[in-house]
Amino acid sequence: GKRFKRSSNLQEHRRIHSGERPFRCPRCAKSFKTPYELQRHALTHCAEKPFKCADCGKDFPTSNALLLHQRQHCDDKPHVCGVCGKKFTYGHSLKVHERVHTGDRPFICPLCGKGFKQSNALSSHERVHTGERPFVCKTCGKAFKQSSYLVIHERAHTGERPYKCEVCGKAFARPSLLLQHHRVHSQER
């Protein structure tokens, strides 16, 4: 096993395996394993984001957050999967990816025993048991178990349709609707 000089470091490490996220954001109810992660997340709520990515235009609250983001745009992906050859910018991303090949599911739900490849998937699953819906639409107040469901829902208010058909140009709010639409064109042939 891994050794730690401080008991607090051991506690943090144990949360990797348990999926426990005791540090909750008071603004959006998202939870984190460490106070540092919560502090870093809190910056996303800052109105001021003076650091802009030159490649995609996304804004960031700190220069460090911008630097981390910019690594996604560069071709430097030194972490390579030994099984399929897929390349990753971060070692952690490779580690998570490797579970696709090994089938390893180290994050176990204490209530039903179901295993997950990532701790955030466990956190999301636990809401099935608790009924918690921490992601709330600011426009209508509807609440969701997952942030991705909220993002899709908000498109009903904004009219955003980011998934565009290459054949006819029709756009959709969800990728599943675009996929369903593609069948129309495949039946035409």
PDB file of C-alpha atoms in Angstrom:
ATOM      1  CA  GLY A   1       0.000   0.000   0.000  1.00  0.00           C
ATOM      2  CA  LYS A   2       0.831   3.661  -0.292  1.00  0.00           C
ATOM      3  CA  ARG A   3       2.455   5.477   2.666  1.00  0.00           C
ATOM      4  CA  PHE A   4       1.750   9.015   3.867  1.00  0.00           C
ATOM      5  CA  LYS A   5       3.620  11.361   6.212  1.00  0.00           C
ATOM      6  CA  ARG A   6       0.449  13.106   7.390  1.00  0.00           C
ATOM      7  CA  SER A   7      -2.836  11.518   8.423  1.00  0.00           C
ATOM      8  CA  SER A   8      -4.687  14.255   6.493  1.00  0.00           C
ATOM      9  CA  ASN A   9      -2.990  13.057   3.286  1.00  0.00           C
ATOM     10  CA  LEU A  10      -4.057   9.480   4.044  1.00  0.00           C
ATOM     11  CA  GLN A  11      -7.631  10.705   4.617  1.00  0.00           C
ATOM     12  CA  GLU A  12      -7.612  12.495   1.259  1.00  0.00           C
ATOM     13  CA  HIS A  13      -6.203   9.390  -0.452  1.00  0.00           C
ATOM     14  CA  ARG A  14      -8.917   7.165   1.073  1.00  0.00           C
ATOM     15  CA  ARG A  15     -11.545   9.428  -0.496  1.00  0.00           C
ATOM     16  CA  ILE A  16     -10.218   8.407  -3.927  1.00  0.00           C
ATOM     17  CA  HIS A  17     -11.393   4.860  -3.195  1.00  0.00           C
ATOM     18  CA  SER A  18     -14.535   5.656  -1.213  1.00  0.00           C
ATOM     19  CA  GLY A  19     -15.777   8.387  -3.547  1.00  0.00           C
ATOM     20  CA  GLU A  20     -16.586  10.497  -0.461  1.00  0.00           C
ATOM     21  CA  ARG A  21     -16.834  14.228  -1.235  1.00  0.00           C
ATOM     22  CA  PRO A  22     -17.395  16.066   2.063  1.00  0.00           C
ATOM     23  CA  PHE A  23     -16.563  19.592   0.833  1.00  0.00           C
ATOM     24  CA  ARG A  24     -19.693  21.099  -0.740  1.00  0.00           C
ATOM     25  CA  CYS A  25     -19.947  24.314  -2.737  1.00  0.00           C
ATOM     26  CA  PRO A  26     -22.597  26.549  -1.130  1.00  0.00           C
ATOM     27  CA  ARG A  27     -23.454  28.124  -4.498  1.00  0.00           C
ATOM     28  CA  CYS A  28     -24.140  25.078  -6.668  1.00  0.00           C
ATOM     29  CA  ALA A  29     -24.058  22.102  -4.244  1.00  0.00           C
ATOM     30  CA  LYS A  30     -21.260  20.372  -6.184  1.00  0.00           C
ATOM     31  CA  SER A  31     -19.032  18.425  -3.786  1.00  0.00           C
ATOM     32  CA  PHE A  32     -15.291  17.737  -3.628  1.00  0.00           C
ATOM     33  CA  LYS A  33     -12.771  15.419  -1.968  1.00  0.00           C
ATOM     34  CA  THR A  34     -10.451  18.158  -0.691  1.00  0.00           C
ATOM     35  CA  PRO A  35     -10.766  21.772   0.472  1.00  0.00           C
ATOM     36  CA  TYR A  36      -8.275  22.706  -2.272  1.00  0.00           C
ATOM     37  CA  GLU A  37     -10.560  21.280  -4.995  1.00  0.00           C
ATOM     38  CA  LEU A  38     -13.509  23.220  -3.531  1.00  0.00           C
ATOM     39  CA  GLN A  39     -11.446  26.417  -3.428  1.00  0.00           C
ATOM     40  CA  ARG A  40     -10.367  25.919  -7.057  1.00  0.00           C
ATOM     41  CA  HIS A  41     -13.980  25.219  -8.075  1.00  0.00           C
ATOM     42  CA  ALA A  42     -15.227  28.357  -6.253  1.00  0.00           C
ATOM     43  CA  LEU A  43     -13.263  30.419  -8.772  1.00  0.00           C
ATOM     44  CA  THR A  44     -15.612  29.212 -11.524  1.00  0.00           C
ATOM     45  CA  HIS A  45     -18.377  31.244  -9.866  1.00  0.00           C
ATOM     46  CA  CYS A  46     -16.324  34.448 -10.031  1.00  0.00           C
ATOM     47  CA  ALA A  47     -17.840  37.007 -12.339  1.00  0.00           C
ATOM     48  CA  GLU A  48     -14.364  38.223 -13.255  1.00  0.00           C
ATOM     49  CA  LYS A  49     -12.514  35.917 -15.670  1.00  0.00           C
ATOM     50  CA  PRO A  50      -9.723  38.061 -17.103  1.00  0.00           C
ATOM     51  CA  PHE A  51      -7.682  35.246 -18.683  1.00  0.00           C
ATOM     52  CA  LYS A  52      -8.846  34.334 -22.211  1.00  0.00           C
ATOM     53  CA  CYS A  53      -7.764  31.317 -24.252  1.00  0.00           C
ATOM     54  CA  ALA A  54      -6.466  32.521 -27.622  1.00  0.00           C
ATOM     55  CA  ASP A  55      -7.445  29.227 -29.278  1.00  0.00           C
ATOM     56  CA  CYS A  56     -11.123  28.919 -28.310  1.00  0.00           C
ATOM     57  CA  GLY A  57     -12.034  32.183 -26.554  1.00  0.00           C
ATOM     58  CA  LYS A  58     -12.995  30.558 -23.237  1.00  0.00           C
ATOM     59  CA  ASP A  59     -12.407  32.780 -20.166  1.00  0.00           C
ATOM     60  CA  PHE A  60     -10.726  31.739 -16.898  1.00  0.00           C
ATOM     61  CA  PRO A  61     -10.476  33.298 -13.423  1.00  0.00           C
ATOM     62  CA  THR A  62      -6.746  32.528 -12.968  1.00  0.00           C
ATOM     63  CA  SER A  63      -3.688  32.235 -15.190  1.00  0.00           C
ATOM     64  CA  ASN A  64      -3.117  28.721 -13.818  1.00  0.00           C
ATOM     65  CA  ALA A  65      -6.611  27.622 -14.863  1.00  0.00           C
ATOM     66  CA  LEU A  66      -5.929  29.015 -18.344  1.00  0.00           C
ATOM     67  CA  LEU A  67      -2.592  27.165 -18.568  1.00  0.00           C
ATOM     68  CA  LEU A  68      -4.223  23.874 -17.569  1.00  0.00           C
ATOM     69  CA  HIS A  69      -6.933  24.404 -20.179  1.00  0.00           C
ATOM     70  CA  GLN A  70      -4.466  25.335 -22.947  1.00  0.00           C
ATOM     71  CA  ARG A  71      -2.751  21.954 -22.668  1.00  0.00           C
ATOM     72  CA  GLN A  72      -5.859  20.493 -24.310  1.00  0.00           C
ATOM     73  CA  HIS A  73      -5.140  22.465 -27.476  1.00  0.00           C
ATOM     74  CA  CYS A  74      -1.496  21.449 -27.890  1.00  0.00           C
ATOM     75  CA  ASP A  75      -0.339  18.252 -29.575  1.00  0.00           C
ATOM     76  CA  ASP A  76       1.858  17.338 -26.600  1.00  0.00           C
ATOM     77  CA  LYS A  77       0.170  14.170 -25.324  1.00  0.00           C
ATOM     78  CA  PRO A  78       2.977  12.217 -23.678  1.00  0.00           C
ATOM     79  CA  HIS A  79       0.779   9.630 -21.919  1.00  0.00           C
ATOM     80  CA  VAL A  80       0.028   6.717 -24.285  1.00  0.00           C
ATOM     81  CA  CYS A  81      -2.243   3.740 -23.635  1.00  0.00           C
ATOM     82  CA  GLY A  82      -0.253   0.515 -24.011  1.00  0.00           C
ATOM     83  CA  VAL A  83      -3.338  -1.375 -25.208  1.00  0.00           C
ATOM     84  CA  CYS A  84      -4.926   0.836 -27.882  1.00  0.00           C
ATOM     85  CA  GLY A  85      -2.376   3.627 -28.403  1.00  0.00           C
ATOM     86  CA  LYS A  86      -4.730   6.472 -27.471  1.00  0.00           C
ATOM     87  CA  LYS A  87      -2.771   9.530 -26.261  1.00  0.00           C
ATOM     88  CA  PHE A  88      -3.515  11.770 -23.299  1.00  0.00           C
ATOM     89  CA  THR A  89      -2.330  15.154 -22.062  1.00  0.00           C
ATOM     90  CA  TYR A  90      -2.540  14.098 -18.419  1.00  0.00           C
ATOM     91  CA  GLY A  91      -1.347  10.919 -16.710  1.00  0.00           C
ATOM     92  CA  HIS A  92      -4.539  10.798 -14.652  1.00  0.00           C
ATOM     93  CA  SER A  93      -6.639  10.770 -17.843  1.00  0.00           C
ATOM     94  CA  LEU A  94      -4.656   7.767 -19.098  1.00  0.00           C
ATOM     95  CA  LYS A  95      -5.169   5.969 -15.778  1.00  0.00           C
ATOM     96  CA  VAL A  96      -8.941   6.502 -15.990  1.00  0.00           C
ATOM     97  CA  HIS A  97      -8.953   5.406 -19.660  1.00  0.00           C
ATOM     98  CA  GLU A  98      -7.064   2.176 -18.896  1.00  0.00           C
ATOM     99  CA  ARG A  99     -10.067   1.020 -16.860  1.00  0.00           C
ATOM    100  CA  VAL A 100     -11.906   0.625 -20.193  1.00  0.00           C
ATOM    101  CA  HIS A 101      -9.504  -2.229 -20.959  1.00  0.00           C
ATOM    102  CA  THR A 102      -9.144  -3.723 -17.463  1.00  0.00           C
ATOM    103  CA  GLY A 103     -12.796  -3.415 -16.458  1.00  0.00           C
ATOM    104  CA  ASP A 104     -11.587  -2.133 -13.075  1.00  0.00           C
ATOM    105  CA  ARG A 105     -14.346  -0.362 -11.116  1.00  0.00           C
ATOM    106  CA  PRO A 106     -12.668   0.792  -7.892  1.00  0.00           C
ATOM    107  CA  PHE A 107     -15.434   3.148  -6.718  1.00  0.00           C
ATOM    108  CA  ILE A 108     -18.123   1.085  -4.989  1.00  0.00           C
ATOM    109  CA  CYS A 109     -21.541   2.362  -3.913  1.00  0.00           C
ATOM    110  CA  PRO A 110     -21.898   1.618  -0.187  1.00  0.00           C
ATOM    111  CA  LEU A 111     -25.675   1.284  -0.571  1.00  0.00           C
ATOM    112  CA  CYS A 112     -26.035  -1.179  -3.465  1.00  0.00           C
ATOM    113  CA  GLY A 113     -22.502  -2.399  -4.209  1.00  0.00           C
ATOM    114  CA  LYS A 114     -22.452  -1.198  -7.823  1.00  0.00           C
ATOM    115  CA  GLY A 115     -18.942  -0.346  -9.044  1.00  0.00           C
ATOM    116  CA  PHE A 116     -17.787   2.652 -11.088  1.00  0.00           C
ATOM    117  CA  LYS A 117     -14.668   3.552 -13.050  1.00  0.00           C
ATOM    118  CA  GLN A 118     -14.646   7.176 -11.842  1.00  0.00           C
ATOM    119  CA  SER A 119     -15.441   8.769  -8.482  1.00  0.00           C
ATOM    120  CA  ASN A 120     -17.677  11.396 -10.086  1.00  0.00           C
ATOM    121  CA  ALA A 121     -19.784   8.598 -11.623  1.00  0.00           C
ATOM    122  CA  LEU A 122     -20.228   7.132  -8.125  1.00  0.00           C
ATOM    123  CA  SER A 123     -21.225  10.552  -6.744  1.00  0.00           C
ATOM    124  CA  SER A 124     -23.758  10.931  -9.527  1.00  0.00           C
ATOM    125  CA  HIS A 125     -25.106   7.396  -8.944  1.00  0.00           C
ATOM    126  CA  GLU A 126     -25.532   7.987  -5.204  1.00  0.00           C
ATOM    127  CA  ARG A 127     -28.172  10.591  -6.037  1.00  0.00           C
ATOM    128  CA  VAL A 128     -30.349   7.716  -7.286  1.00  0.00           C
ATOM    129  CA  HIS A 129     -30.525   6.552  -3.659  1.00  0.00           C
ATOM    130  CA  THR A 130     -30.770   9.973  -1.997  1.00  0.00           C
ATOM    131  CA  GLY A 131     -33.054  11.647  -4.539  1.00  0.00           C
ATOM    132  CA  GLU A 132     -30.797  14.718  -4.342  1.00  0.00           C
ATOM    133  CA  ARG A 133     -31.075  17.132  -7.284  1.00  0.00           C
ATOM    134  CA  PRO A 134     -28.377  19.761  -6.703  1.00  0.00           C
ATOM    135  CA  PHE A 135     -28.321  21.295 -10.193  1.00  0.00           C
ATOM    136  CA  VAL A 136     -31.058  23.936 -10.413  1.00  0.00           C
ATOM    137  CA  CYS A 137     -32.147  25.919 -13.467  1.00  0.00           C
ATOM    138  CA  LYS A 138     -31.890  29.640 -12.701  1.00  0.00           C
ATOM    139  CA  THR A 139     -34.658  30.396 -15.200  1.00  0.00           C
ATOM    140  CA  CYS A 140     -37.454  28.072 -14.070  1.00  0.00           C
ATOM    141  CA  GLY A 141     -36.211  26.377 -10.890  1.00  0.00           C
ATOM    142  CA  LYS A 142     -36.334  22.809 -12.222  1.00  0.00           C
ATOM    143  CA  ALA A 143     -33.718  20.620 -10.490  1.00  0.00           C
ATOM    144  CA  PHE A 144     -31.562  17.821 -11.881  1.00  0.00           C
ATOM    145  CA  LYS A 145     -29.370  15.001 -10.566  1.00  0.00           C
ATOM    146  CA  GLN A 146     -26.592  15.674 -13.087  1.00  0.00           C
ATOM    147  CA  SER A 147     -25.102  18.920 -14.357  1.00  0.00           C
ATOM    148  CA  SER A 148     -25.201  17.585 -17.939  1.00  0.00           C
ATOM    149  CA  TYR A 149     -29.003  17.225 -17.689  1.00  0.00           C
ATOM    150  CA  LEU A 150     -29.229  20.850 -16.540  1.00  0.00           C
ATOM    151  CA  VAL A 151     -27.071  22.019 -19.481  1.00  0.00           C
ATOM    152  CA  ILE A 152     -29.382  20.220 -21.929  1.00  0.00           C
ATOM    153  CA  HIS A 153     -32.494  21.579 -20.172  1.00  0.00           C
ATOM    154  CA  GLU A 154     -31.197  25.170 -20.278  1.00  0.00           C
ATOM    155  CA  ARG A 155     -31.134  24.942 -24.082  1.00  0.00           C
ATOM    156  CA  ALA A 156     -34.946  24.938 -23.966  1.00  0.00           C
ATOM    157  CA  HIS A 157     -34.702  28.476 -22.556  1.00  0.00           C
ATOM    158  CA  THR A 158     -31.816  29.746 -24.690  1.00  0.00           C
ATOM    159  CA  GLY A 159     -32.806  28.059 -27.947  1.00  0.00           C
ATOM    160  CA  GLU A 160     -29.225  26.838 -28.382  1.00  0.00           C
ATOM    161  CA  ARG A 161     -28.925  23.871 -30.768  1.00  0.00           C
ATOM    162  CA  PRO A 162     -25.236  22.947 -31.005  1.00  0.00           C
ATOM    163  CA  TYR A 163     -25.668  19.572 -32.780  1.00  0.00           C
ATOM    164  CA  LYS A 164     -25.980  20.211 -36.522  1.00  0.00           C
ATOM    165  CA  CYS A 165     -26.780  17.714 -39.274  1.00  0.00           C
ATOM    166  CA  GLU A 166     -24.075  17.770 -41.966  1.00  0.00           C
ATOM    167  CA  VAL A 167     -26.556  16.620 -44.614  1.00  0.00           C
ATOM    168  CA  CYS A 168     -29.366  19.185 -44.293  1.00  0.00           C
ATOM    169  CA  GLY A 169     -28.156  21.704 -41.700  1.00  0.00           C
ATOM    170  CA  LYS A 170     -30.971  21.058 -39.213  1.00  0.00           C
ATOM    171  CA  ALA A 171     -29.773  21.645 -35.628  1.00  0.00           C
ATOM    172  CA  PHE A 172     -30.649  19.945 -32.340  1.00  0.00           C
ATOM    173  CA  ALA A 173     -30.285  20.605 -28.622  1.00  0.00           C
ATOM    174  CA  ARG A 174     -29.202  17.033 -27.796  1.00  0.00           C
ATOM    175  CA  PRO A 175     -26.874  14.592 -29.578  1.00  0.00           C
ATOM    176  CA  SER A 176     -29.481  11.816 -29.229  1.00  0.00           C
ATOM    177  CA  LEU A 177     -31.957  13.887 -31.282  1.00  0.00           C
ATOM    178  CA  LEU A 178     -29.347  14.399 -34.017  1.00  0.00           C
ATOM    179  CA  LEU A 179     -28.683  10.648 -34.061  1.00  0.00           C
ATOM    180  CA  GLN A 180     -32.416   9.979 -34.357  1.00  0.00           C
ATOM    181  CA  HIS A 181     -32.609  12.536 -37.182  1.00  0.00           C
ATOM    182  CA  HIS A 182     -29.732  10.846 -39.083  1.00  0.00           C
ATOM    183  CA  ARG A 183     -32.002   7.819 -39.550  1.00  0.00           C
ATOM    184  CA  VAL A 184     -34.259   9.989 -41.746  1.00  0.00           C
ATOM    185  CA  HIS A 185     -31.378  10.466 -44.194  1.00  0.00           C
ATOM    186  CA  SER A 186     -30.270   6.818 -44.092  1.00  0.00           C
ATOM    187  CA  GLN A 187     -33.856   5.765 -45.015  1.00  0.00           C
ATOM    188  CA  GLU A 188     -33.839   8.192 -47.979  1.00  0.00           C
ATOM    189  CA  ARG A 189     -31.025   6.292 -49.711  1.00  0.00           C
TER     190      ARG A 189
END
